[in-house]
GROMACS .gro file of C-alpha atoms in nm:
model
  403
    1MET     CA    1  -1.945  -2.063  -1.901
    2LEU     CA    2  -2.300  -1.927  -1.897
    3GLY     CA    3  -2.430  -2.270  -1.800
    4LEU     CA    4  -2.164  -2.308  -1.532
    5THR     CA    5  -2.235  -1.973  -1.368
    6SER     CA    6  -2.609  -2.047  -1.378
    7VAL     CA    7  -2.567  -2.383  -1.202
    8CYS     CA    8  -2.338  -2.227  -0.939
    9VAL     CA    9  -2.579  -1.942  -0.870
   10PHE     CA   10  -2.867  -2.187  -0.834
   11LEU     CA   11  -2.675  -2.415  -0.596
   12PHE     CA   12  -2.556  -2.123  -0.386
   13SER     CA   13  -2.905  -2.034  -0.264
   14ALA     CA   14  -3.075  -2.372  -0.304
   15LEU     CA   15  -2.831  -2.546  -0.065
   16ALA     CA   16  -2.774  -2.254   0.170
   17LEU     CA   17  -2.996  -2.374   0.456
   18ALA     CA   18  -3.057  -2.741   0.380
   19VAL     CA   19  -2.695  -2.862   0.368
   20THR     CA   20  -2.419  -2.785   0.616
   21SER     CA   21  -2.217  -2.498   0.467
   22GLY     CA   22  -2.429  -2.542   0.155
   23TYR     CA   23  -2.375  -2.181   0.051
   24SER     CA   24  -2.003  -2.256   0.014
   25PHE     CA   25  -2.044  -2.501  -0.275
   26GLY     CA   26  -2.175  -2.250  -0.526
   27ALA     CA   27  -1.949  -1.973  -0.397
   28LEU     CA   28  -1.636  -2.189  -0.420
   29ALA     CA   29  -1.726  -2.311  -0.768
   30LEU     CA   30  -1.773  -1.951  -0.885
   31LEU     CA   31  -1.440  -1.852  -0.733
   32LEU     CA   32  -1.260  -2.137  -0.908
   33ALA     CA   33  -1.436  -2.058  -1.234
   34SER     CA   34  -1.323  -1.694  -1.210
   35THR     CA   35  -0.966  -1.808  -1.279
   36CYS     CA   36  -1.070  -1.846  -1.644
   37LEU     CA   37  -1.062  -1.467  -1.666
   38LEU     CA   38  -0.683  -1.486  -1.658
   39TRP     CA   39  -0.666  -1.644  -2.005
   40LYS     CA   40  -1.006  -1.579  -2.164
   41ARG     CA   41  -0.984  -1.202  -2.096
   42PRO     CA   42  -1.343  -1.115  -2.193
   43ARG     CA   43  -1.441  -0.753  -2.249
   44LEU     CA   44  -1.608  -0.637  -1.927
   45ASN     CA   45  -1.689  -0.276  -2.023
   46LEU     CA   46  -1.688  -0.172  -1.658
   47GLN     CA   47  -1.882   0.140  -1.571
   48ARG     CA   48  -1.848   0.385  -1.284
   49GLN     CA   49  -2.106   0.196  -1.076
   50ASP     CA   50  -1.915  -0.129  -1.122
   51TYR     CA   51  -1.596   0.033  -0.994
   52LEU     CA   52  -1.786   0.173  -0.694
   53LEU     CA   53  -1.907  -0.172  -0.594
   54LEU     CA   54  -1.565  -0.327  -0.651
   55GLY     CA   55  -1.400  -0.048  -0.453
   56THR     CA   56  -1.642  -0.092  -0.162
   57LEU     CA   57  -1.561  -0.462  -0.129
   58LEU     CA   58  -1.188  -0.390  -0.148
   59LEU     CA   59  -1.218  -0.107   0.104
   60TYR     CA   60  -1.388  -0.330   0.359
   61PHE     CA   61  -1.120  -0.595   0.317
   62CYS     CA   62  -0.831  -0.347   0.337
   63VAL     CA   63  -0.961  -0.162   0.646
   64PHE     CA   64  -1.035  -0.487   0.829
   65THR     CA   65  -0.697  -0.638   0.738
   66ALA     CA   66  -0.497  -0.325   0.822
   67ASN     CA   67  -0.666  -0.305   1.161
   68MET     CA   68  -0.598  -0.674   1.226
   69LEU     CA   69  -0.228  -0.628   1.148
   70TYR     CA   70  -0.210  -0.308   1.353
   71HIS     CA   71  -0.345  -0.485   1.662
   72ALA     CA   72  -0.154  -0.810   1.593
   73ASP     CA   73  -0.476  -1.008   1.604
   74PRO     CA   74  -0.468  -1.382   1.520
   75ALA     CA   75  -0.451  -1.467   1.151
   76ARG     CA   76  -0.788  -1.644   1.165
   77GLU     CA   77  -0.948  -1.299   1.194
   78LEU     CA   78  -0.865  -1.254   0.825
   79ASP     CA   79  -1.116  -1.526   0.741
   80MET     CA   80  -1.423  -1.300   0.740
   81PRO     CA   81  -1.301  -0.997   0.539
   82LEU     CA   82  -1.137  -1.236   0.294
   83ARG     CA   83  -1.488  -1.327   0.176
   84ALA     CA   84  -1.539  -0.969   0.060
   85LEU     CA   85  -1.213  -0.985  -0.135
   86LEU     CA   86  -1.306  -1.320  -0.294
   87ALA     CA   87  -1.635  -1.170  -0.413
   88VAL     CA   88  -1.439  -0.934  -0.640
   89PRO     CA   89  -1.324  -1.193  -0.899
   90VAL     CA   90  -1.668  -1.356  -0.877
   91LEU     CA   91  -1.828  -1.022  -0.967
   92LEU     CA   92  -1.596  -0.987  -1.267
   93LEU     CA   93  -1.681  -1.343  -1.376
   94LEU     CA   94  -2.055  -1.284  -1.349
   95LEU     CA   95  -2.032  -0.954  -1.537
   96ALA     CA   96  -1.861  -1.141  -1.819
   97TYR     CA   97  -2.088  -1.447  -1.804
   98PRO     CA   98  -2.415  -1.347  -1.633
   99PRO     CA   99  -2.623  -1.642  -1.508
  100ARG     CA  100  -2.971  -1.719  -1.634
  101ALA     CA  101  -3.246  -1.545  -1.442
  102GLU     CA  102  -3.428  -1.874  -1.381
  103ALA     CA  103  -3.127  -2.007  -1.192
  104TRP     CA  104  -3.130  -1.718  -0.946
  105TRP     CA  105  -3.503  -1.704  -0.877
  106ALA     CA  106  -3.545  -2.082  -0.854
  107GLY     CA  107  -3.244  -2.099  -0.622
  108VAL     CA  108  -3.373  -1.850  -0.365
  109ALA     CA  109  -3.723  -2.004  -0.362
  110ILE     CA  110  -3.599  -2.363  -0.332
  111GLY     CA  111  -3.342  -2.258  -0.071
  112ALA     CA  112  -3.612  -2.107   0.149
  113VAL     CA  113  -3.840  -2.410   0.107
  114ALA     CA  114  -3.566  -2.667   0.169
  115GLY     CA  115  -3.445  -2.490   0.482
  116THR     CA  116  -3.797  -2.464   0.621
  117ILE     CA  117  -3.875  -2.831   0.555
  118LEU     CA  118  -3.566  -2.930   0.753
  119ALA     CA  119  -3.650  -2.681   1.030
  120ILE     CA  120  -4.009  -2.811   1.056
  121TRP     CA  121  -3.872  -3.165   1.088
  122GLN     CA  122  -3.644  -3.049   1.371
  123PHE     CA  123  -3.928  -2.859   1.538
  124PHE     CA  124  -4.194  -3.131   1.533
  125MET     CA  125  -4.004  -3.459   1.504
  126GLN     CA  126  -3.691  -3.382   1.707
  127ASP     CA  127  -3.860  -3.151   1.960
  128MET     CA  128  -3.605  -2.880   1.895
  129PRO     CA  129  -3.748  -2.561   2.053
  130ARG     CA  130  -3.555  -2.334   1.817
  131PRO     CA  131  -3.471  -2.518   1.493
  132LEU     CA  132  -3.164  -2.409   1.301
  133ALA     CA  133  -3.190  -2.619   0.981
  134ALA     CA  134  -2.835  -2.695   0.857
  135THR     CA  135  -2.679  -2.384   1.014
  136SER     CA  136  -2.499  -2.359   1.348
  137ASN     CA  137  -2.728  -2.103   1.508
  138ALA     CA  138  -3.105  -2.046   1.515
  139ILE     CA  139  -3.056  -1.668   1.492
  140HIS     CA  140  -2.866  -1.686   1.166
  141TYR     CA  141  -3.101  -1.951   1.026
  142GLY     CA  142  -3.400  -1.730   1.097
  143ASN     CA  143  -3.233  -1.426   0.943
  144ILE     CA  144  -3.124  -1.601   0.624
  145SER     CA  145  -3.462  -1.772   0.595
  146ILE     CA  146  -3.647  -1.442   0.599
  147LEU     CA  147  -3.389  -1.298   0.359
  148LEU     CA  148  -3.443  -1.575   0.103
  149GLY     CA  149  -3.818  -1.539   0.141
  150MET     CA  150  -3.808  -1.166   0.073
  151LEU     CA  151  -3.570  -1.212  -0.221
  152ALA     CA  152  -3.812  -1.464  -0.371
  153MET     CA  153  -4.092  -1.210  -0.338
  154CYS     CA  154  -3.889  -0.960  -0.539
  155GLY     CA  155  -3.912  -1.185  -0.846
  156LEU     CA  156  -4.288  -1.155  -0.900
  157ASP     CA  157  -4.247  -0.885  -1.167
  158TRP     CA  158  -3.994  -1.105  -1.345
  159ALA     CA  159  -4.229  -1.404  -1.320
  160SER     CA  160  -4.512  -1.208  -1.485
  161THR     CA  161  -4.306  -1.181  -1.806
  162GLN     CA  162  -4.225  -1.553  -1.832
  163PRO     CA  163  -4.404  -1.809  -2.054
  164HIS     CA  164  -4.511  -2.013  -1.749
  165ARG     CA  165  -4.584  -1.709  -1.535
  166TRP     CA  166  -4.839  -1.874  -1.306
  167LEU     CA  167  -4.601  -2.157  -1.223
  168TRP     CA  168  -4.318  -1.916  -1.152
  169ARG     CA  169  -4.543  -1.697  -0.938
  170ALA     CA  170  -4.650  -2.002  -0.738
  171VAL     CA  171  -4.286  -2.108  -0.686
  172LEU     CA  172  -4.178  -1.763  -0.574
  173LEU     CA  173  -4.477  -1.714  -0.344
  174LEU     CA  174  -4.414  -2.055  -0.191
  175GLY     CA  175  -4.052  -1.953  -0.135
  176CYS     CA  176  -4.163  -1.630   0.030
  177LEU     CA  177  -4.410  -1.811   0.257
  178ALA     CA  178  -4.151  -2.075   0.347
  179GLY     CA  179  -3.895  -1.808   0.434
  180ILE     CA  180  -4.140  -1.637   0.668
  181VAL     CA  181  -4.246  -1.966   0.831
  182GLY     CA  182  -3.882  -2.064   0.880
  183SER     CA  183  -3.809  -1.733   1.048
  184ILE     CA  184  -4.110  -1.765   1.277
  185ILE     CA  185  -4.035  -2.116   1.402
  186SER     CA  186  -3.668  -2.025   1.454
  187GLY     CA  187  -3.777  -1.770   1.714
  188SER     CA  188  -3.523  -1.517   1.582
  189ARG     CA  189  -3.677  -1.185   1.674
  190GLY     CA  190  -3.421  -0.974   1.487
  191GLY     CA  191  -3.543  -1.106   1.154
  192TRP     CA  192  -3.900  -1.017   1.244
  193ILE     CA  193  -3.801  -0.651   1.249
  194ALA     CA  194  -3.682  -0.678   0.889
  195LEU     CA  195  -4.000  -0.853   0.772
  196PRO     CA  196  -4.248  -0.561   0.789
  197VAL     CA  197  -3.986  -0.316   0.656
  198CYS     CA  198  -3.922  -0.532   0.349
  199LEU     CA  199  -4.289  -0.605   0.293
  200ILE     CA  200  -4.365  -0.232   0.303
  201PHE     CA  201  -4.091  -0.172   0.043
  202LEU     CA  202  -4.242  -0.441  -0.178
  203VAL     CA  203  -4.597  -0.314  -0.139
  204ILE     CA  204  -4.495   0.045  -0.220
  205HIS     CA  205  -4.294  -0.069  -0.523
  206HIS     CA  206  -4.579  -0.275  -0.667
  207SER     CA  207  -4.836  -0.006  -0.589
  208LYS     CA  208  -4.657   0.228  -0.830
  209LYS     CA  209  -4.752  -0.012  -1.109
  210HIS     CA  210  -5.091  -0.129  -0.988
  211GLY     CA  211  -5.223   0.186  -0.822
  212LYS     CA  212  -5.290   0.305  -0.467
  213ARG     CA  213  -5.554   0.037  -0.418
  214TYR     CA  214  -5.272  -0.220  -0.421
  215LEU     CA  215  -5.095  -0.021  -0.149
  216VAL     CA  216  -5.400  -0.012   0.077
  217ILE     CA  217  -5.478  -0.382   0.024
  218GLY     CA  218  -5.116  -0.478   0.082
  219LEU     CA  219  -5.083  -0.282   0.406
  220LEU     CA  220  -5.414  -0.415   0.536
  221ALA     CA  221  -5.306  -0.771   0.452
  222LEU     CA  222  -4.976  -0.716   0.631
  223ALA     CA  223  -5.152  -0.586   0.941
  224GLY     CA  224  -5.402  -0.873   0.934
  225LEU     CA  225  -5.136  -1.141   0.897
  226SER     CA  226  -4.936  -0.989   1.181
  227ILE     CA  227  -5.236  -0.994   1.414
  228VAL     CA  228  -5.327  -1.352   1.321
  229ALA     CA  229  -4.968  -1.471   1.368
  230TYR     CA  230  -4.958  -1.309   1.712
  231VAL     CA  231  -5.293  -1.430   1.850
  232PHE     CA  232  -5.272  -1.781   1.704
  233PRO     CA  233  -5.273  -2.046   1.983
  234HIS     CA  234  -4.921  -2.142   2.095
  235SER     CA  235  -4.784  -1.871   1.867
  236THR     CA  236  -4.403  -1.867   1.859
  237ILE     CA  237  -4.415  -1.495   1.783
  238LYS     CA  238  -4.628  -1.421   2.090
  239GLU     CA  239  -4.409  -1.639   2.313
  240ARG     CA  240  -4.084  -1.483   2.194
  241ILE     CA  241  -4.215  -1.126   2.213
  242THR     CA  242  -4.358  -1.186   2.559
  243LEU     CA  243  -4.027  -1.338   2.671
  244GLY     CA  244  -3.836  -1.043   2.528
  245ILE     CA  245  -4.055  -0.791   2.711
  246SER     CA  246  -4.019  -0.992   3.031
  247ASN     CA  247  -3.637  -0.997   2.992
  248LEU     CA  248  -3.635  -0.622   2.939
  249HIS     CA  249  -3.847  -0.554   3.247
  250THR     CA  250  -3.630  -0.788   3.453
  251PHE     CA  251  -3.319  -0.601   3.340
  252GLU     CA  252  -3.471  -0.260   3.413
  253ASP     CA  253  -3.616  -0.357   3.753
  254ARG     CA  254  -3.344  -0.582   3.897
  255GLY     CA  255  -3.048  -0.540   3.662
  256GLU     CA  256  -3.074  -0.908   3.566
  257VAL     CA  257  -2.819  -0.980   3.293
  258ASN     CA  258  -2.851  -1.358   3.262
  259THR     CA  259  -3.118  -1.340   2.990
  260SER     CA  260  -3.101  -1.301   2.613
  261ILE     CA  261  -3.198  -0.934   2.624
  262GLY     CA  262  -2.998  -0.862   2.938
  263GLN     CA  263  -2.677  -1.003   2.792
  264ARG     CA  264  -2.719  -0.803   2.474
  265ILE     CA  265  -2.767  -0.478   2.664
  266GLU     CA  266  -2.466  -0.555   2.882
  267MET     CA  267  -2.252  -0.632   2.576
  268TRP     CA  268  -2.365  -0.312   2.405
  269ARG     CA  269  -2.293  -0.106   2.718
  270THR     CA  270  -1.945  -0.246   2.764
  271ALA     CA  271  -1.865  -0.210   2.393
  272ILE     CA  272  -1.961   0.158   2.400
  273ASP     CA  273  -1.755   0.217   2.714
  274MET     CA  274  -1.447   0.037   2.577
  275SER     CA  275  -1.467   0.209   2.238
  276GLN     CA  276  -1.392   0.544   2.403
  277GLN     CA  277  -1.035   0.435   2.478
  278HIS     CA  278  -0.928   0.420   2.112
  279PRO     CA  279  -1.213   0.578   1.915
  280TRP     CA  280  -1.044   0.578   1.572
  281THR     CA  281  -0.867   0.241   1.557
  282GLY     CA  282  -1.050   0.042   1.826
  283LEU     CA  283  -0.902  -0.228   2.046
  284GLY     CA  284  -0.876  -0.515   1.800
  285ARG     CA  285  -1.011  -0.860   1.869
  286ASN     CA  286  -0.751  -0.949   2.134
  287GLY     CA  287  -0.775  -0.611   2.302
  288TYR     CA  288  -1.153  -0.637   2.314
  289MET     CA  289  -1.145  -0.978   2.483
  290GLU     CA  290  -0.870  -0.878   2.726
  291GLN     CA  291  -1.039  -0.553   2.823
  292LYS     CA  292  -1.372  -0.728   2.872
  293SER     CA  293  -1.212  -0.990   3.098
  294MET     CA  294  -1.055  -0.709   3.299
  295LEU     CA  295  -1.391  -0.538   3.344
  296VAL     CA  296  -1.546  -0.867   3.458
  297ALA     CA  297  -1.261  -0.922   3.706
  298GLU     CA  298  -1.311  -0.570   3.845
  299GLY     CA  299  -1.685  -0.624   3.881
  300LYS     CA  300  -1.767  -0.361   3.617
  301ALA     CA  301  -1.923  -0.611   3.376
  302ASN     CA  302  -2.124  -0.928   3.425
  303ILE     CA  303  -1.938  -1.258   3.393
  304SER     CA  304  -2.204  -1.396   3.155
  305ILE     CA  305  -2.070  -1.185   2.865
  306ARG     CA  306  -1.701  -1.276   2.901
  307ARG     CA  307  -1.705  -1.572   2.662
  308HIS     CA  308  -1.873  -1.385   2.374
  309THR     CA  309  -1.623  -1.284   2.105
  310ASN     CA  310  -1.842  -1.012   1.956
  311ALA     CA  311  -2.073  -0.737   2.077
  312HIS     CA  312  -2.392  -0.890   1.929
  313ASN     CA  313  -2.427  -0.580   1.713
  314ASP     CA  314  -2.238  -0.529   1.387
  315TYR     CA  315  -2.199  -0.155   1.435
  316LEU     CA  316  -2.080  -0.167   1.796
  317ASP     CA  317  -1.858  -0.467   1.722
  318ALA     CA  318  -1.688  -0.271   1.444
  319LEU     CA  319  -1.661   0.036   1.669
  320VAL     CA  320  -1.497  -0.137   1.964
  321LYS     CA  321  -1.261  -0.352   1.752
  322ARG     CA  322  -1.184  -0.128   1.454
  323GLY     CA  323  -1.292   0.215   1.570
  324ILE     CA  324  -1.466   0.486   1.372
  325ILE     CA  325  -1.267   0.391   1.061
  326GLY     CA  326  -1.406   0.038   1.085
  327VAL     CA  327  -1.762   0.164   1.128
  328LEU     CA  328  -1.727   0.382   0.819
  329ALA     CA  329  -1.603   0.084   0.617
  330LEU     CA  330  -1.898  -0.123   0.743
  331LEU     CA  331  -2.147   0.152   0.655
  332ALA     CA  332  -1.991   0.176   0.311
  333LEU     CA  333  -2.040  -0.199   0.265
  334PHE     CA  334  -2.411  -0.149   0.333
  335LEU     CA  335  -2.488   0.196   0.196
  336VAL     CA  336  -2.289   0.213  -0.129
  337PRO     CA  337  -2.452  -0.100  -0.278
  338LEU     CA  338  -2.787   0.011  -0.135
  339SER     CA  339  -2.760   0.346  -0.313
  340LEU     CA  340  -2.655   0.176  -0.639
  341PHE     CA  341  -2.948  -0.065  -0.628
  342ALA     CA  342  -3.191   0.210  -0.524
  343ARG     CA  343  -3.079   0.431  -0.812
  344ALA     CA  344  -3.125   0.142  -1.054
  345LEU     CA  345  -3.471   0.080  -0.910
  346ARG     CA  346  -3.570   0.436  -1.000
  347HIS     CA  347  -3.402   0.471  -1.338
  348SER     CA  348  -3.335   0.129  -1.492
  349ALA     CA  349  -3.539  -0.057  -1.750
  350PRO     CA  350  -3.830  -0.271  -1.624
  351GLY     CA  351  -3.632  -0.591  -1.678
  352ALA     CA  352  -3.362  -0.476  -1.435
  353GLN     CA  353  -3.595  -0.363  -1.158
  354PRO     CA  354  -3.657  -0.704  -0.991
  355TYR     CA  355  -3.281  -0.736  -0.934
  356ALA     CA  356  -3.255  -0.378  -0.813
  357LEU     CA  357  -3.543  -0.437  -0.572
  358ALA     CA  358  -3.380  -0.757  -0.447
  359GLY     CA  359  -3.053  -0.566  -0.393
  360VAL     CA  360  -3.234  -0.303  -0.186
  361VAL     CA  361  -3.399  -0.578   0.021
  362LEU     CA  362  -3.065  -0.756   0.071
  363CYS     CA  363  -2.883  -0.449   0.202
  364THR     CA  364  -3.179  -0.337   0.413
  365CYS     CA  365  -3.213  -0.678   0.577
  366TYR     CA  366  -2.847  -0.686   0.673
  367MET     CA  367  -2.857  -0.336   0.814
  368ILE     CA  368  -3.145  -0.448   1.037
  369PHE     CA  369  -2.996  -0.787   1.124
  370GLY     CA  370  -2.684  -0.610   1.248
  371LEU     CA  371  -2.877  -0.425   1.516
  372THR     CA  372  -2.930  -0.734   1.732
  373THR     CA  373  -2.654  -0.976   1.629
  374SER     CA  374  -2.310  -0.974   1.469
  375SER     CA  375  -2.401  -1.115   1.129
  376LEU     CA  376  -2.063  -1.055   0.969
  377THR     CA  377  -1.857  -1.252   1.222
  378LEU     CA  378  -1.968  -1.588   1.079
  379ASN     CA  379  -1.915  -1.744   0.737
  380ILE     CA  380  -2.286  -1.768   0.662
  381GLY     CA  381  -2.333  -1.402   0.750
  382ILE     CA  382  -2.065  -1.245   0.533
  383ILE     CA  383  -2.104  -1.490   0.243
  384MET     CA  384  -2.482  -1.449   0.224
  385LEU     CA  385  -2.428  -1.074   0.195
  386VAL     CA  386  -2.144  -1.024  -0.052
  387PHE     CA  387  -2.210  -1.312  -0.293
  388PRO     CA  388  -2.583  -1.241  -0.351
  389MET     CA  389  -2.482  -0.876  -0.380
  390VAL     CA  390  -2.249  -0.941  -0.674
  391MET     CA  391  -2.489  -1.193  -0.831
  392LEU     CA  392  -2.774  -0.944  -0.829
  393TRP     CA  393  -2.554  -0.664  -0.956
  394ALA     CA  394  -2.426  -0.874  -1.248
  395MET     CA  395  -2.780  -0.973  -1.351
  396LEU     CA  396  -2.898  -0.613  -1.316
  397ARG     CA  397  -2.615  -0.489  -1.540
  398GLN     CA  398  -2.696  -0.760  -1.795
  399GLN     CA  399  -3.057  -0.637  -1.812
  400GLU     CA  400  -2.938  -0.279  -1.852
  401ARG     CA  401  -2.709  -0.378  -2.139
  402THR     CA  402  -2.987  -0.579  -2.304
  403ALA     CA  403  -3.230  -0.288  -2.274
   0.00000   0.00000   0.00000
C-alpha cells in the first residue's frame, strides 16, 4: 500500500498539466485504493487537528449541497463540492499509508516542467498567444503552474537532508523556474499576484535558518528579477500589465465593459447588487443566471456578462449563490487548513516543516487566485486544492509521528 500511495501521489502532480485531466488519474486511484480501509481497518490514531481538517472538508460539502437542494439547482452542481467529500477517504488512506517524500517532491517538480514544455511548444510552434498546456483555460493553467512551482520551492529544506541533495535541489529549482515561466507565458495576471507573496513567505522562512543576510539577498533578487522580467523586450508581463491598465482606464473613462477587466468589474458589481436580495442563502445557480438575464434585459447590466456562469471571484460567487453561509464555508476551507499548516510550521519538527510550508503556500495561492477568477467552479480548481491539501497533511503528520 505504501508503494501504491506513493505512485498515485507522484502521478497526481506529474500529469496535472501535461495530460488532459491528468490530475484525475492519481486522485481516482487514491480514491479506489481507500476502499481497502473497509477491511484492513488500520489504526489511524486521529488527533484533534485531523478531525478539524476532516470536518472542514465535510462542512464545505454539506453547505454547498444543502444550498443546491434548497434552490433546486441542477444535479450537476453537486460535481464540485463532491470533490471535497471524496478527499476525506483519501486523507484517511494517506494517514494510514503515507506516501514516500520523494514521490511528492518529484511529482510537483516534474508536473511544473512537463506543463511548461507543452506550453512553450504551443507558444512558439503553434503560435498560441496564451498557451494553456493540457488544461481548458489559460488562466487556470497559469495559476496551477505557479502553484506547482512554489510547492517545488518549498522542498529545498527537505532536499538538503537527502543523500543526493544537489541533484534534488537542482530538480526542485528547475520545477520552480518552470512553474514561473509557465505562468508568465500563460499571461494569467492573477497568478502573478501570488508569486511575490509566496516568494516573500519562502524568503522569510529560510532567513530564520540562514540569517537576515539571506532575507536581504532574497528580497533584492526578487526585486531584480521582477524588473528584468518587466523590461525584457517583448515581455509578456509588460504587455499584459499594460493591457490591464488600459482596460481599467477605458472602463473608468467610458464605461467600456467589453474587455477582460471591464467584464470582471461588471460581474463583481452585479454579484454584489444581487447578493443583497437573499444575503444569507443567496440565489442559487439558477437564480443567479435568471436574475442576471433579467438585469441585462432591463439594461441594468451589460450583455457581455450574461453567458458567464460564475462571478469570476470565488468570494463573490459564493456570496451571490450561497449567501453569507456559503462564504463562511469557503473561508473555512481556506483558513482552517492554513491555520493548521501555519501552526505546524512554527511548532513541528524540522522534518515536517517543508510540508507545513507547502500547505501554507497552497492555501495562500488559492486565496489569491480566488480574487480574480472562480477557481473552485472547475474540476482542476477544486481538485488541485483539496487533494494536495490532504497529501501534504498526511506527510506532515507522518513526520510528526516519526519525530
